[in-house]
PDB file of C-alpha atoms and ligand atoms in Angstrom:
ATOM      1  CA  MET A   1      88.170 112.466  96.884  1.00 82.00           C
ATOM      2  CA  LYS A   2      91.227 111.017  98.686  1.00 80.00           C
ATOM      3  CA  GLU A   3      93.505 113.858  97.536  1.00 79.00           C
ATOM      4  CA  TYR A   4      90.802 116.386  98.308  1.00 80.00           C
ATOM      5  CA  VAL A   5      90.454 114.999 101.843  1.00 82.00           C
ATOM      6  CA  GLU A   6      94.199 115.129 102.396  1.00 79.00           C
ATOM      7  CA  LYS A   7      94.288 118.851 101.527  1.00 72.00           C
ATOM      8  CA  SER A   8      91.390 119.840 103.761  1.00 80.00           C
ATOM      9  CA  ASN A   9      90.185 119.912 107.351  1.00 94.00           C
ATOM     10  CA  ILE A  10      88.476 116.546 106.930  1.00 97.00           C
ATOM     11  CA  PHE A  11      89.309 113.654 109.278  1.00 97.00           C
ATOM     12  CA  ILE A  12      88.128 110.235 108.133  1.00 97.00           C
ATOM     13  CA  ASN A  13      88.134 107.768 111.019  1.00 97.00           C
ATOM     14  CA  THR A  14      90.050 104.511 110.576  1.00 97.00           C
ATOM     15  CA  HIS A  15      89.813 103.111 114.113  1.00 97.00           C
ATOM     16  CA  PRO A  16      88.894  99.391 114.032  1.00 98.00           C
ATOM     17  CA  LEU A  17      86.337  99.751 116.847  1.00 98.00           C
ATOM     18  CA  VAL A  18      84.545 102.598 115.067  1.00 98.00           C
ATOM     19  CA  GLN A  19      84.548 100.679 111.778  1.00 98.00           C
ATOM     20  CA  HIS A  20      83.224  97.541 113.504  1.00 98.00           C
ATOM     21  CA  LYS A  21      80.403  99.453 115.195  1.00 98.00           C
ATOM     22  CA  ILE A  22      79.465 101.218 111.941  1.00 98.00           C
ATOM     23  CA  SER A  23      79.132  97.802 110.237  1.00 98.00           C
ATOM     24  CA  MET A  24      76.759  96.713 113.011  1.00 98.00           C
ATOM     25  CA  LEU A  25      74.760  99.935 112.547  1.00 98.00           C
ATOM     26  CA  ARG A  26      74.359  99.308 108.826  1.00 98.00           C
ATOM     27  CA  ASP A  27      72.915  95.828 109.390  1.00 98.00           C
ATOM     28  CA  ILE A  28      69.189  95.787 108.637  1.00 98.00           C
ATOM     29  CA  HIS A  29      68.769  93.232 111.469  1.00 98.00           C
ATOM     30  CA  THR A  30      70.099  95.632 114.142  1.00 98.00           C
ATOM     31  CA  GLY A  31      67.112  96.659 116.250  1.00 97.00           C
ATOM     32  CA  THR A  32      66.337 100.042 117.811  1.00 97.00           C
ATOM     33  CA  ASN A  33      67.847  99.332 121.220  1.00 97.00           C
ATOM     34  CA  GLU A  34      71.199  98.159 119.860  1.00 98.00           C
ATOM     35  CA  PHE A  35      71.214 100.841 117.158  1.00 98.00           C
ATOM     36  CA  ARG A  36      70.787 103.574 119.772  1.00 98.00           C
ATOM     37  CA  LYS A  37      73.614 102.163 121.918  1.00 98.00           C
ATOM     38  CA  LEU A  38      75.939 101.929 118.919  1.00 98.00           C
ATOM     39  CA  VAL A  39      75.275 105.536 117.843  1.00 98.00           C
ATOM     40  CA  GLU A  40      76.053 106.704 121.375  1.00 98.00           C
ATOM     41  CA  GLU A  41      79.264 104.625 121.570  1.00 98.00           C
ATOM     42  CA  ILE A  42      80.453 105.856 118.174  1.00 98.00           C
ATOM     43  CA  GLY A  43      79.664 109.411 119.303  1.00 98.00           C
ATOM     44  CA  MET A  44      81.986 108.889 122.256  1.00 98.00           C
ATOM     45  CA  LEU A  45      84.792 107.260 120.272  1.00 98.00           C
ATOM     46  CA  MET A  46      84.662 109.937 117.574  1.00 98.00           C
ATOM     47  CA  GLY A  47      84.371 112.659 120.217  1.00 98.00           C
ATOM     48  CA  TYR A  48      87.622 111.430 121.768  1.00 97.00           C
ATOM     49  CA  GLU A  49      89.346 112.182 118.443  1.00 97.00           C
ATOM     50  CA  ALA A  50      87.468 115.423 117.691  1.00 97.00           C
ATOM     51  CA  LEU A  51      88.391 116.873 121.080  1.00 97.00           C
ATOM     52  CA  SER A  52      92.065 115.887 120.889  1.00 96.00           C
ATOM     53  CA  ASP A  53      93.088 119.518 120.330  1.00 94.00           C
ATOM     54  CA  LEU A  54      91.340 120.920 123.424  1.00 94.00           C
ATOM     55  CA  PRO A  55      93.616 123.482 125.051  1.00 91.00           C
ATOM     56  CA  LEU A  56      95.338 122.480 128.305  1.00 94.00           C
ATOM     57  CA  GLU A  57      96.713 124.475 131.194  1.00 95.00           C
ATOM     58  CA  GLU A  58      99.006 123.435 134.025  1.00 97.00           C
ATOM     59  CA  VAL A  59      97.601 123.481 137.548  1.00 97.00           C
ATOM     60  CA  GLU A  60      99.196 122.549 140.834  1.00 98.00           C
ATOM     61  CA  ILE A  61      98.040 119.160 142.168  1.00 98.00           C
ATOM     62  CA  GLU A  62      99.016 117.512 145.432  1.00 98.00           C
ATOM     63  CA  THR A  63      99.462 113.758 145.021  1.00 98.00           C
ATOM     64  CA  PRO A  64      99.954 111.476 148.053  1.00 98.00           C
ATOM     65  CA  ILE A  65     103.684 111.738 147.246  1.00 98.00           C
ATOM     66  CA  GLU A  66     104.318 115.427 146.429  1.00 98.00           C
ATOM     67  CA  LYS A  67     102.975 118.585 144.813  1.00 98.00           C
ATOM     68  CA  CYS A  68     103.347 118.782 141.037  1.00 98.00           C
ATOM     69  CA  LYS A  69     102.179 120.729 138.000  1.00 98.00           C
ATOM     70  CA  SER A  70      99.756 118.695 135.908  1.00 98.00           C
ATOM     71  CA  PRO A  71      97.646 119.501 132.793  1.00 97.00           C
ATOM     72  CA  VAL A  72      93.869 120.017 132.881  1.00 95.00           C
ATOM     73  CA  VAL A  73      91.507 121.117 130.107  1.00 92.00           C
ATOM     74  CA  SER A  74      91.557 124.914 130.209  1.00 88.00           C
ATOM     75  CA  GLY A  75      88.723 127.433 130.354  1.00 72.00           C
ATOM     76  CA  ARG A  76      87.245 127.131 126.807  1.00 71.00           C
ATOM     77  CA  LYS A  77      83.658 126.014 127.299  1.00 91.00           C
ATOM     78  CA  LEU A  78      82.036 123.404 125.108  1.00 96.00           C
ATOM     79  CA  ALA A  79      78.666 123.260 123.410  1.00 97.00           C
ATOM     80  CA  ILE A  80      77.282 120.136 121.790  1.00 98.00           C
ATOM     81  CA  VAL A  81      74.685 120.922 119.129  1.00 98.00           C
ATOM     82  CA  PRO A  82      72.782 117.949 117.676  1.00 98.00           C
ATOM     83  CA  ILE A  83      70.781 118.378 114.482  1.00 98.00           C
ATOM     84  CA  LEU A  84      67.339 116.988 115.364  1.00 98.00           C
ATOM     85  CA  ARG A  85      66.360 114.357 115.435  1.00 96.00           C
ATOM     86  CA  ALA A  86      69.129 111.881 114.628  1.00 98.00           C
ATOM     87  CA  GLY A  87      71.997 114.013 115.969  1.00 98.00           C
ATOM     88  CA  LEU A  88      70.514 113.559 119.459  1.00 98.00           C
ATOM     89  CA  GLY A  89      71.695 109.954 119.419  1.00 98.00           C
ATOM     90  CA  MET A  90      75.365 111.017 119.600  1.00 98.00           C
ATOM     91  CA  VAL A  91      74.970 113.526 122.455  1.00 98.00           C
ATOM     92  CA  ASN A  92      75.246 111.195 125.452  1.00 98.00           C
ATOM     93  CA  GLY A  93      78.463 109.719 124.076  1.00 98.00           C
ATOM     94  CA  LEU A  94      80.007 113.183 123.986  1.00 98.00           C
ATOM     95  CA  LEU A  95      78.574 114.100 127.385  1.00 97.00           C
ATOM     96  CA  ALA A  96      80.275 111.020 128.846  1.00 97.00           C
ATOM     97  CA  LEU A  97      83.572 112.701 127.874  1.00 96.00           C
ATOM     98  CA  THR A  98      82.619 116.282 128.751  1.00 94.00           C
ATOM     99  CA  PRO A  99      79.824 116.177 131.345  1.00 94.00           C
ATOM    100  CA  THR A 100      79.794 119.957 131.874  1.00 92.00           C
ATOM    101  CA  ALA A 101      79.189 120.816 128.198  1.00 95.00           C
ATOM    102  CA  LYS A 102      76.032 122.750 127.403  1.00 96.00           C
ATOM    103  CA  VAL A 103      73.681 121.329 124.760  1.00 98.00           C
ATOM    104  CA  GLY A 104      71.958 123.362 122.039  1.00 98.00           C
ATOM    105  CA  HIS A 105      69.457 122.027 119.503  1.00 98.00           C
ATOM    106  CA  ILE A 106      68.856 122.715 115.834  1.00 98.00           C
ATOM    107  CA  GLY A 107      65.672 121.326 114.315  1.00 98.00           C
ATOM    108  CA  LEU A 108      65.837 120.555 110.589  1.00 97.00           C
ATOM    109  CA  TYR A 109      64.089 117.967 108.470  1.00 93.00           C
ATOM    110  CA  ARG A 110      64.580 117.140 104.810  1.00 93.00           C
ATOM    111  CA  ASP A 111      61.633 117.850 102.574  1.00 93.00           C
ATOM    112  CA  PRO A 112      60.864 114.398 101.102  1.00 90.00           C
ATOM    113  CA  LYS A 113      60.403 115.794  97.546  1.00 93.00           C
ATOM    114  CA  THR A 114      63.086 118.462  97.228  1.00 95.00           C
ATOM    115  CA  HIS A 115      65.493 116.960  99.831  1.00 95.00           C
ATOM    116  CA  ASN A 116      66.138 120.520 100.983  1.00 96.00           C
ATOM    117  CA  PRO A 117      66.309 121.137 104.745  1.00 96.00           C
ATOM    118  CA  VAL A 118      63.381 122.858 106.472  1.00 97.00           C
ATOM    119  CA  GLU A 119      64.163 124.675 109.730  1.00 97.00           C
ATOM    120  CA  TYR A 120      61.799 124.262 112.707  1.00 97.00           C
ATOM    121  CA  TYR A 121      63.869 124.948 115.859  1.00 97.00           C
ATOM    122  CA  CYS A 122      67.025 126.655 117.080  1.00 97.00           C
ATOM    123  CA  LYS A 123      68.086 127.090 120.691  1.00 98.00           C
ATOM    124  CA  LEU A 124      71.762 127.548 121.504  1.00 98.00           C
ATOM    125  CA  PRO A 125      73.660 128.103 124.759  1.00 96.00           C
ATOM    126  CA  ASP A 126      74.193 131.813 125.358  1.00 92.00           C
ATOM    127  CA  PRO A 127      76.763 133.229 124.831  1.00 92.00           C
ATOM    128  CA  ILE A 128      77.780 130.898 122.018  1.00 96.00           C
ATOM    129  CA  ASN A 129      80.695 132.940 120.636  1.00 95.00           C
ATOM    130  CA  GLU A 130      83.277 131.840 123.232  1.00 92.00           C
ATOM    131  CA  ARG A 131      82.493 128.139 123.073  1.00 95.00           C
ATOM    132  CA  ILE A 132      84.018 125.261 121.169  1.00 96.00           C
ATOM    133  CA  ILE A 133      80.951 123.901 119.365  1.00 98.00           C
ATOM    134  CA  VAL A 134      80.565 120.287 118.236  1.00 98.00           C
ATOM    135  CA  VAL A 135      77.678 119.782 115.799  1.00 98.00           C
ATOM    136  CA  THR A 136      76.467 116.178 115.623  1.00 98.00           C
ATOM    137  CA  ASP A 137      74.457 114.358 112.968  1.00 98.00           C
ATOM    138  CA  PRO A 138      74.968 110.695 112.044  1.00 98.00           C
ATOM    139  CA  MET A 139      74.283 111.323 108.335  1.00 98.00           C
ATOM    140  CA  LEU A 140      75.865 113.812 105.911  1.00 98.00           C
ATOM    141  CA  ALA A 141      74.035 113.115 102.652  1.00 98.00           C
ATOM    142  CA  THR A 142      73.521 116.083 100.283  1.00 98.00           C
ATOM    143  CA  GLY A 143      75.038 118.322 102.968  1.00 98.00           C
ATOM    144  CA  GLY A 144      72.055 120.678 102.946  1.00 98.00           C
ATOM    145  CA  SER A 145      71.143 120.128 106.621  1.00 98.00           C
ATOM    146  CA  ALA A 146      74.734 120.392 107.853  1.00 98.00           C
ATOM    147  CA  CYS A 147      75.378 123.603 105.864  1.00 98.00           C
ATOM    148  CA  ASP A 148      72.177 125.196 107.180  1.00 98.00           C
ATOM    149  CA  ALA A 149      72.958 124.176 110.771  1.00 98.00           C
ATOM    150  CA  VAL A 150      76.469 125.633 110.647  1.00 98.00           C
ATOM    151  CA  ARG A 151      75.129 128.810 109.003  1.00 98.00           C
ATOM    152  CA  MET A 152      72.526 129.172 111.774  1.00 98.00           C
ATOM    153  CA  ILE A 153      75.153 128.747 114.491  1.00 98.00           C
ATOM    154  CA  ARG A 154      77.369 131.343 112.828  1.00 98.00           C
ATOM    155  CA  GLU A 155      74.451 133.773 112.563  1.00 97.00           C
ATOM    156  CA  HIS A 156      74.049 133.398 116.350  1.00 97.00           C
ATOM    157  CA  GLY A 157      77.750 134.258 116.798  1.00 97.00           C
ATOM    158  CA  GLY A 158      79.343 130.780 116.916  1.00 98.00           C
ATOM    159  CA  VAL A 159      82.908 130.796 115.588  1.00 97.00           C
ATOM    160  CA  ASN A 160      84.820 127.720 116.684  1.00 97.00           C
ATOM    161  CA  ILE A 161      82.733 124.931 115.134  1.00 98.00           C
ATOM    162  CA  LYS A 162      83.519 121.252 114.501  1.00 98.00           C
ATOM    163  CA  PHE A 163      81.155 118.913 112.642  1.00 98.00           C
ATOM    164  CA  MET A 164      80.885 115.195 113.463  1.00 98.00           C
ATOM    165  CA  CYS A 165      79.011 112.624 111.367  1.00 98.00           C
ATOM    166  CA  ILE A 166      79.067 108.833 111.364  1.00 98.00           C
ATOM    167  CA  ILE A 167      78.518 108.291 107.618  1.00 98.00           C
ATOM    168  CA  ALA A 168      79.118 110.806 104.828  1.00 98.00           C
ATOM    169  CA  ALA A 169      78.475 110.788 101.091  1.00 98.00           C
ATOM    170  CA  PRO A 170      81.223 112.423  99.003  1.00 97.00           C
ATOM    171  CA  GLU A 171      78.653 114.917  97.635  1.00 97.00           C
ATOM    172  CA  GLY A 172      77.739 116.236 101.090  1.00 98.00           C
ATOM    173  CA  LEU A 173      81.276 116.187 102.397  1.00 97.00           C
ATOM    174  CA  ARG A 174      82.521 118.268  99.485  1.00 96.00           C
ATOM    175  CA  ARG A 175      79.610 120.722  99.795  1.00 97.00           C
ATOM    176  CA  LEU A 176      80.129 121.224 103.551  1.00 97.00           C
ATOM    177  CA  SER A 177      83.893 121.537 103.391  1.00 97.00           C
ATOM    178  CA  GLU A 178      83.716 123.982 100.475  1.00 96.00           C
ATOM    179  CA  ALA A 179      81.126 126.114 102.298  1.00 97.00           C
ATOM    180  CA  PHE A 180      83.219 126.125 105.503  1.00 97.00           C
ATOM    181  CA  PRO A 181      86.831 125.374 104.540  1.00 96.00           C
ATOM    182  CA  ASP A 182      88.204 126.262 107.993  1.00 96.00           C
ATOM    183  CA  MET A 183      85.838 123.981 109.899  1.00 97.00           C
ATOM    184  CA  GLN A 184      87.093 120.586 111.079  1.00 98.00           C
ATOM    185  CA  ILE A 185      84.852 117.786 109.821  1.00 98.00           C
ATOM    186  CA  TYR A 186      85.041 114.355 111.486  1.00 98.00           C
ATOM    187  CA  VAL A 187      83.650 111.442 109.493  1.00 98.00           C
ATOM    188  CA  GLY A 188      83.217 107.872 110.752  1.00 98.00           C
ATOM    189  CA  HIS A 189      83.087 106.383 107.248  1.00 98.00           C
ATOM    190  CA  LEU A 190      83.001 107.817 103.734  1.00 98.00           C
ATOM    191  CA  ASP A 191      80.453 105.922 101.618  1.00 98.00           C
ATOM    192  CA  LYS A 192      80.005 105.532  97.830  1.00 98.00           C
ATOM    193  CA  GLY A 193      77.385 108.164  97.084  1.00 98.00           C
ATOM    194  CA  LEU A 194      73.677 108.992  97.028  1.00 98.00           C
ATOM    195  CA  ASN A 195      70.763 107.172  95.433  1.00 97.00           C
ATOM    196  CA  GLU A 196      67.852 108.781  93.527  1.00 96.00           C
ATOM    197  CA  ASN A 197      66.138 109.609  96.853  1.00 95.00           C
ATOM    198  CA  ALA A 198      69.298 111.299  98.186  1.00 97.00           C
ATOM    199  CA  TYR A 199      69.881 108.440 100.650  1.00 97.00           C
ATOM    200  CA  ILE A 200      73.470 107.413 101.309  1.00 98.00           C
ATOM    201  CA  VAL A 201      74.622 104.197  99.572  1.00 98.00           C
ATOM    202  CA  PRO A 202      75.220 101.742 101.159  1.00 98.00           C
ATOM    203  CA  GLY A 203      74.489 103.880 104.248  1.00 98.00           C
ATOM    204  CA  LEU A 204      72.239 102.599 107.008  1.00 98.00           C
ATOM    205  CA  GLY A 205      68.800 103.802 105.939  1.00 98.00           C
ATOM    206  CA  ASP A 206      66.982 106.532 107.835  1.00 97.00           C
ATOM    207  CA  ALA A 207      69.023 107.263 110.951  1.00 98.00           C
ATOM    208  CA  GLY A 208      66.251 109.137 112.805  1.00 97.00           C
ATOM    209  CA  ASP A 209      63.736 106.350 112.236  1.00 97.00           C
ATOM    210  CA  ARG A 210      66.224 103.672 113.310  1.00 98.00           C
ATOM    211  CA  ILE A 211      67.201 105.550 116.506  1.00 98.00           C
ATOM    212  CA  PHE A 212      63.669 106.386 117.564  1.00 97.00           C
ATOM    213  CA  GLY A 213      61.874 103.333 116.173  1.00 96.00           C
ATOM    214  CA  THR A 214      59.530 105.400 114.013  1.00 95.00           C
ATOM    215  CA  LYS A 215      58.211 104.808 110.470  1.00 84.00           C
TER     216      LYS A 215
HETATM  217  C1  LIG B 301      68.586 113.220 108.190  1.00 92.77           C
HETATM  218  C2  LIG B 301      69.943 113.260 108.867  1.00 92.77           C
HETATM  219  C3  LIG B 301      70.459 114.615 108.494  1.00 92.77           C
HETATM  220  C4  LIG B 301      69.923 114.796 107.093  1.00 92.77           C
HETATM  221  C5  LIG B 301      71.022 114.508 106.117  1.00 92.77           C
HETATM  222  O1  LIG B 301      67.651 113.905 108.925  1.00 92.77           O
HETATM  223  O2  LIG B 301      69.888 113.038 110.250  1.00 92.77           O
HETATM  224  O3  LIG B 301      70.031 115.660 109.333  1.00 92.77           O
HETATM  225  O4  LIG B 301      68.856 113.845 106.940  1.00 92.77           O
HETATM  226  O5  LIG B 301      70.607 114.758 104.832  1.00 92.77           O
HETATM  227  P1  LIG B 301      71.203 115.957 103.947  1.00 92.77           P
HETATM  228  O6  LIG B 301      72.678 115.922 104.131  1.00 92.77           O
HETATM  229  O7  LIG B 301      70.765 115.606 102.572  1.00 92.77           O
HETATM  230  O8  LIG B 301      70.595 117.249 104.424  1.00 92.77           O
HETATM  231  P2  LIG B 301      66.094 113.930 108.520  1.00 92.77           P
HETATM  232  O9  LIG B 301      65.820 115.110 107.659  1.00 92.77           O
HETATM  233  O10 LIG B 301      65.725 112.592 107.986  1.00 92.77           O
HETATM  234  O11 LIG B 301      65.385 114.230 109.899  1.00 92.77           O
HETATM  235  P3  LIG B 301      65.270 113.320 111.212  1.00 92.77           P
HETATM  236  O12 LIG B 301      66.637 113.245 111.840  1.00 92.77           O
HETATM  237  O13 LIG B 301      64.303 114.082 112.039  1.00 92.77           O
HETATM  238  O14 LIG B 301      64.752 111.967 110.811  1.00 92.77           O
HETATM  239  N1  LIG B 302      69.165 110.877 106.069  1.00 92.77           N
HETATM  240  C1  LIG B 302      69.270 109.628 106.578  1.00 92.77           C
HETATM  241  O1  LIG B 302      68.836 109.357 107.715  1.00 92.77           O
HETATM  242  N2  LIG B 302      69.874 108.689 105.829  1.00 92.77           N
HETATM  243  C2  LIG B 302      70.368 108.967 104.617  1.00 92.77           C
HETATM  244  O2  LIG B 302      70.932 108.061 103.978  1.00 92.77           O
HETATM  245  C3  LIG B 302      70.241 110.273 104.105  1.00 92.77           C
HETATM  246  C4  LIG B 302      69.645 111.205 104.858  1.00 92.77           C
END
């Protein structure tokens, strides 16, 4: 997998703060309130990296000392698109960095028997084609949900898409990157694999349930 990652558009995070927060997320003793805060913070820290190639333009600024040319983020508009439900947890972290971004939503859940994604909602900012789109979901397991979400966005005209997840299984990462080889994929941590229920091992359990306190 290491060689495969090096040859692709996959970025595996190594930042100590992100790794520390992911360990706290995994802990079975981390309660809903803390879990939610951690997902948001990781969303912000990973967003900082994922948006590091935003285009800049020079504008004239007057400081108290003199006028100068200084860079600002240029016209390309952003859309954040969480995969419901768990992807919602990362949105506020990204909005802290880019408060004017629009937010779309894609509703998918995994069928508990087949583990295949079932679509129930899609609402994207219009027009979507000119935007830089960041899709968020804490978990990339089999990759079925992520592949469907990206396909749906492309069918609506989205072109410039980045995918951000906190924990990925090699199976899902390979599937997503092979389906969309040009798409940048940002991963907080690459785990060992999937268990017989297609849950990530060691993972953190069910991200949606832990964020929203359900189950
Ligand atoms: C989880 C997770 C991903 C998906 C990953 O959502 O948030 O969307 O599973 O699994 P996959 O890679 O095998 O498709 P879930 O279906 O549990 O829905 P929820 O967020 O509403 O709980
Ligand atoms: N969805 C989750 O929330 N966790 C997993 O490990 C796999 C899918």
